[in-house]
Amino acid sequence: MSTNEQLFDQAQRIIPGGVNSPVRAFGSVGGTPRFISRAEGAYVWDAEGKRYLDFVGSWGPMILGHANPVVVAAVQEQSQHGLSFGAPTELETYLAKEIIERIPSVEQVRLVNSGTEATMAALRLARAFTGREAFVKIEGCYHGHGDAFLVQAGSGATTLGIPNSPGVPESVVSKTLLAPFNDLGAVEGLFKEHPGEISCVFLEPIAGNMGLILPAPDYLSGLRRLCDQYGALLVFDEVMTGFRVARGGAQSIYDVRPDLTTLGKIVGGGMPIGAYGGRDDIMSHMAPKGPVYQAGTLSGNPIAVRAGLETLKQLDDEAYEKLESLGRYVESGVLGAIERKGLPLSFQRSGSMFGLFFRSEHVRNYEDAKGCDTTRFAKYFHAMLERGFYLAPSQFEAGFLSLAHSESDLAGYLEQSEEVLSGVFA
Ligand code: HOZ
């Protein structure tokens, strides 16, 4: 049996940094990434056979828990009929219907292979539809690794201290205008400074890539109003929050209707998928119906589509009630510990998605999030890992619960977490 360390050494020789996505390398917390050999329910096992209660859930998709028997059986059954056709299937229409039924702002939807593809296409479409090149990006939001978005980007880009990546042409990002999260005045200022130039405001309605930050009460409705006033589109990146924080995503909680929405993660049930959709008159601009180009051989892949469908089918009202109750349980436990021990931490949550910040003041935006004590976070992360709890290896990521997490699993986490935090701040 190889150790995690041996596997990491071996991988580092032939894969940049030893990983296929940067945050996984444990760069900001140090130490050796755990090489996962299998997962079931709320747990993952590493290559050394150690079991962890998982709060990453593949960064969001595993809302039913790992290896959900219904999804696994459906994938097995579907794969017997062929893995990819590069031609339309009836399944794609079922999944499109399921998405449209849950998210009323989505009147037409196109399936792609990842959240990154979805956001790149949505931005191109917003630019083409409005005939404007600039767009407003919110600092600390992360929309995948498309060039235009890699300015003050959250997630791994912030974790590794490269929020503005080399290799992105200045000419591309000169059209990316920045405003802080939760700051309507800043967005209004940009509209005034760039009259008739801004195609869209593009953001995660609940920011999940700088920890988890909730929108202030009037923020999203204020953005809607500004976009309407200045003839721009409002694009919600719900790759993480879609089907996660509520059946209809963050837009259903805050009752704000974006023009376009990007999706990923849960919509593929753990298989590679992404989607973007929105107003019929906008989506009709996509080729082959309209002139805006976007394509993909594996788009609408039958196995991924089937996994997504079988996942969504299990996400009924009862499932969301359970997820909310698990989220509330963690929230009250963490807040209780903070109060009991007087810990300089803060916590935010939406449904089964949460962020624990190593900073006592409320976190409103990227600047606040960057003010967290990442050294203490790393200590906490490693002590919890040692005790069998797999949290995201970065202060700038969210935590995820699944239907497979039990209250007793979470009680164990809360107890250990309180003990570890007391030590970290002793
Ligand atoms: N950047 C994603 C999380 N917000 C995914 C990271 C990964 O898969 O390693």
CSV table of N, CA and C in Angstrom, one decimal, residues 103 105-106 118-119 122 138 142-143 181 200-206 215 219-224 227 233-242 248-264 275-277:
chain,number,residue,atom,x,y,z
A,103,ILE,N,-36.1,26.3,-12.0
A,103,ILE,CA,-35.6,27.6,-12.0
A,103,ILE,C,-36.3,28.4,-13.0
A,105,SER,N,-36.5,31.4,-14.0
A,105,SER,CA,-35.8,32.4,-14.9
A,105,SER,C,-35.2,31.8,-16.1
A,106,VAL,N,-35.0,30.4,-16.0
A,106,VAL,CA,-34.4,29.7,-17.1
A,106,VAL,C,-35.5,29.2,-18.0
A,118,ALA,N,-19.6,27.0,-18.8
A,118,ALA,CA,-20.9,27.7,-18.7
A,118,ALA,C,-20.7,29.2,-18.6
A,119,THR,N,-19.8,29.6,-17.7
A,119,THR,CA,-19.6,31.0,-17.4
A,119,THR,C,-19.0,31.7,-18.7
A,122,ALA,N,-21.8,32.1,-21.1
A,122,ALA,CA,-22.8,33.1,-20.7
A,122,ALA,C,-22.3,34.5,-20.9
A,138,ILE,N,-17.5,40.8,-9.6
A,138,ILE,CA,-17.5,41.2,-8.2
A,138,ILE,C,-16.2,40.5,-7.6
A,142,TYR,N,-15.7,33.7,-8.0
A,142,TYR,CA,-14.9,32.9,-8.8
A,142,TYR,C,-15.8,32.2,-9.8
A,143,HIS,N,-15.5,32.4,-11.1
A,143,HIS,CA,-16.3,31.8,-12.2
A,143,HIS,C,-15.6,30.8,-13.0
A,181,PHE,N,-18.2,42.9,-3.4
A,181,PHE,CA,-19.4,42.2,-3.0
A,181,PHE,C,-20.2,43.1,-2.0
A,200,CYS,N,-23.0,43.3,-18.7
A,200,CYS,CA,-23.7,42.5,-17.7
A,200,CYS,C,-23.0,42.7,-16.3
A,201,VAL,N,-23.7,42.4,-15.3
A,201,VAL,CA,-23.1,42.3,-13.9
A,201,VAL,C,-23.1,40.8,-13.7
A,202,PHE,N,-22.0,40.2,-13.4
A,202,PHE,CA,-21.8,38.8,-13.3
A,202,PHE,C,-21.3,38.4,-11.9
A,203,LEU,N,-22.1,37.7,-11.2
A,203,LEU,CA,-21.7,37.3,-9.8
A,203,LEU,C,-22.3,36.0,-9.3
A,204,GLU,N,-21.7,35.5,-8.2
A,204,GLU,CA,-22.3,34.5,-7.4
A,204,GLU,C,-23.3,35.2,-6.5
A,205,PRO,N,-24.6,34.9,-6.6
A,205,PRO,CA,-25.5,35.6,-5.7
A,205,PRO,C,-25.2,35.4,-4.2
A,206,ILE,N,-24.8,34.2,-3.9
A,206,ILE,CA,-24.2,33.9,-2.6
A,206,ILE,C,-22.8,33.5,-2.9
A,215,PRO,N,-25.5,37.7,0.6
A,215,PRO,CA,-25.8,39.0,0.1
A,215,PRO,C,-26.5,39.8,1.2
A,219,TYR,N,-29.2,43.8,-1.7
A,219,TYR,CA,-28.1,43.8,-2.7
A,219,TYR,C,-28.5,43.3,-4.1
A,220,LEU,N,-29.1,42.1,-4.1
A,220,LEU,CA,-29.4,41.4,-5.4
A,220,LEU,C,-30.5,42.2,-6.1
A,221,SER,N,-31.5,42.6,-5.3
A,221,SER,CA,-32.6,43.3,-6.0
A,221,SER,C,-32.1,44.7,-6.5
A,222,GLY,N,-31.2,45.2,-5.7
A,222,GLY,CA,-30.6,46.5,-6.2
A,222,GLY,C,-29.8,46.3,-7.5
A,223,LEU,N,-29.1,45.2,-7.6
A,223,LEU,CA,-28.3,44.9,-8.8
A,223,LEU,C,-29.3,44.8,-10.0
A,224,ARG,N,-30.4,44.1,-9.7
A,224,ARG,CA,-31.5,43.9,-10.8
A,224,ARG,C,-31.9,45.3,-11.3
A,227,CYS,N,-29.2,47.1,-13.3
A,227,CYS,CA,-29.0,46.4,-14.7
A,227,CYS,C,-30.2,46.9,-15.6
A,233,LEU,N,-27.4,43.1,-18.6
A,233,LEU,CA,-28.0,41.9,-18.1
A,233,LEU,C,-27.4,41.6,-16.7
A,234,LEU,N,-28.2,40.8,-16.0
A,234,LEU,CA,-27.8,40.3,-14.7
A,234,LEU,C,-27.6,38.8,-14.8
A,235,VAL,N,-26.3,38.4,-14.5
A,235,VAL,CA,-26.0,37.0,-14.7
A,235,VAL,C,-25.6,36.4,-13.3
A,236,PHE,N,-26.4,35.4,-12.9
A,236,PHE,CA,-26.1,34.7,-11.6
A,236,PHE,C,-25.3,33.5,-11.9
A,237,ASP,N,-24.1,33.4,-11.3
A,237,ASP,CA,-23.4,32.1,-11.3
A,237,ASP,C,-23.8,31.2,-10.2
A,238,GLU,N,-24.7,30.3,-10.5
A,238,GLU,CA,-25.2,29.4,-9.5
A,238,GLU,C,-24.6,28.0,-9.6
A,239,VAL,N,-23.3,27.9,-10.1
A,239,VAL,CA,-22.7,26.6,-10.3
A,239,VAL,C,-22.6,25.9,-8.9
A,240,MET,N,-22.3,26.7,-7.9
A,240,MET,CA,-22.3,26.1,-6.5
A,240,MET,C,-23.7,26.1,-5.8
A,241,THR,N,-24.4,27.2,-6.0
A,241,THR,CA,-25.6,27.4,-5.2
A,241,THR,C,-26.8,26.7,-5.8
A,242,GLY,N,-26.8,26.5,-7.1
A,242,GLY,CA,-27.9,25.9,-7.9
A,242,GLY,C,-28.3,24.6,-7.3
A,248,GLY,N,-34.7,26.0,-6.0
A,248,GLY,CA,-34.6,26.9,-7.1
A,248,GLY,C,-33.3,27.8,-7.0
A,249,GLY,N,-32.4,27.4,-6.2
A,249,GLY,CA,-31.1,28.1,-6.1
A,249,GLY,C,-31.2,29.4,-5.3
A,250,ALA,N,-30.2,30.2,-5.3
A,250,ALA,CA,-30.1,31.4,-4.5
A,250,ALA,C,-31.2,32.4,-5.0
A,251,GLN,N,-31.4,32.4,-6.3
A,251,GLN,CA,-32.4,33.3,-6.9
A,251,GLN,C,-33.8,33.1,-6.3
A,252,SER,N,-34.1,31.9,-5.9
A,252,SER,CA,-35.4,31.6,-5.3
A,252,SER,C,-35.5,32.1,-3.9
A,253,ILE,N,-34.4,32.1,-3.2
A,253,ILE,CA,-34.4,32.6,-1.8
A,253,ILE,C,-34.5,34.1,-1.8
A,254,TYR,N,-33.8,34.8,-2.7
A,254,TYR,CA,-33.8,36.2,-2.6
A,254,TYR,C,-34.8,36.8,-3.6
A,255,ASP,N,-35.5,35.9,-4.3
A,255,ASP,CA,-36.6,36.4,-5.2
A,255,ASP,C,-36.2,37.4,-6.2
A,256,VAL,N,-35.0,37.2,-6.8
A,256,VAL,CA,-34.5,38.1,-7.9
A,256,VAL,C,-34.3,37.2,-9.1
A,257,ARG,N,-34.8,37.7,-10.2
A,257,ARG,CA,-34.8,37.0,-11.5
A,257,ARG,C,-33.7,37.4,-12.4
A,258,PRO,N,-32.6,36.7,-12.5
A,258,PRO,CA,-31.5,37.1,-13.4
A,258,PRO,C,-31.9,36.9,-14.8
A,259,ASP,N,-31.1,37.4,-15.8
A,259,ASP,CA,-31.4,37.2,-17.2
A,259,ASP,C,-30.8,35.9,-17.6
A,260,LEU,N,-29.6,35.6,-17.1
A,260,LEU,CA,-28.9,34.3,-17.4
A,260,LEU,C,-28.4,33.7,-16.1
A,261,THR,N,-28.4,32.4,-16.1
A,261,THR,CA,-27.9,31.6,-14.9
A,261,THR,C,-26.9,30.6,-15.4
A,262,THR,N,-25.8,30.4,-14.6
A,262,THR,CA,-24.9,29.3,-14.9
A,262,THR,C,-25.0,28.3,-13.8
A,263,LEU,N,-24.9,27.0,-14.3
A,263,LEU,CA,-25.0,25.9,-13.3
A,263,LEU,C,-23.9,24.9,-13.6
A,264,GLY,N,-23.8,24.0,-12.6
A,264,GLY,CA,-22.8,22.9,-12.7
A,264,GLY,C,-22.9,22.0,-11.5
A,275,ALA,N,-24.1,24.0,-17.2
A,275,ALA,CA,-25.2,24.4,-18.0
A,275,ALA,C,-25.3,25.9,-17.9
A,276,TYR,N,-25.9,26.5,-18.9
A,276,TYR,CA,-26.2,28.0,-18.8
A,276,TYR,C,-27.6,28.1,-19.5
A,277,GLY,N,-28.4,29.0,-18.9
A,277,GLY,CA,-29.7,29.2,-19.5
A,277,GLY,C,-30.3,30.5,-19.0
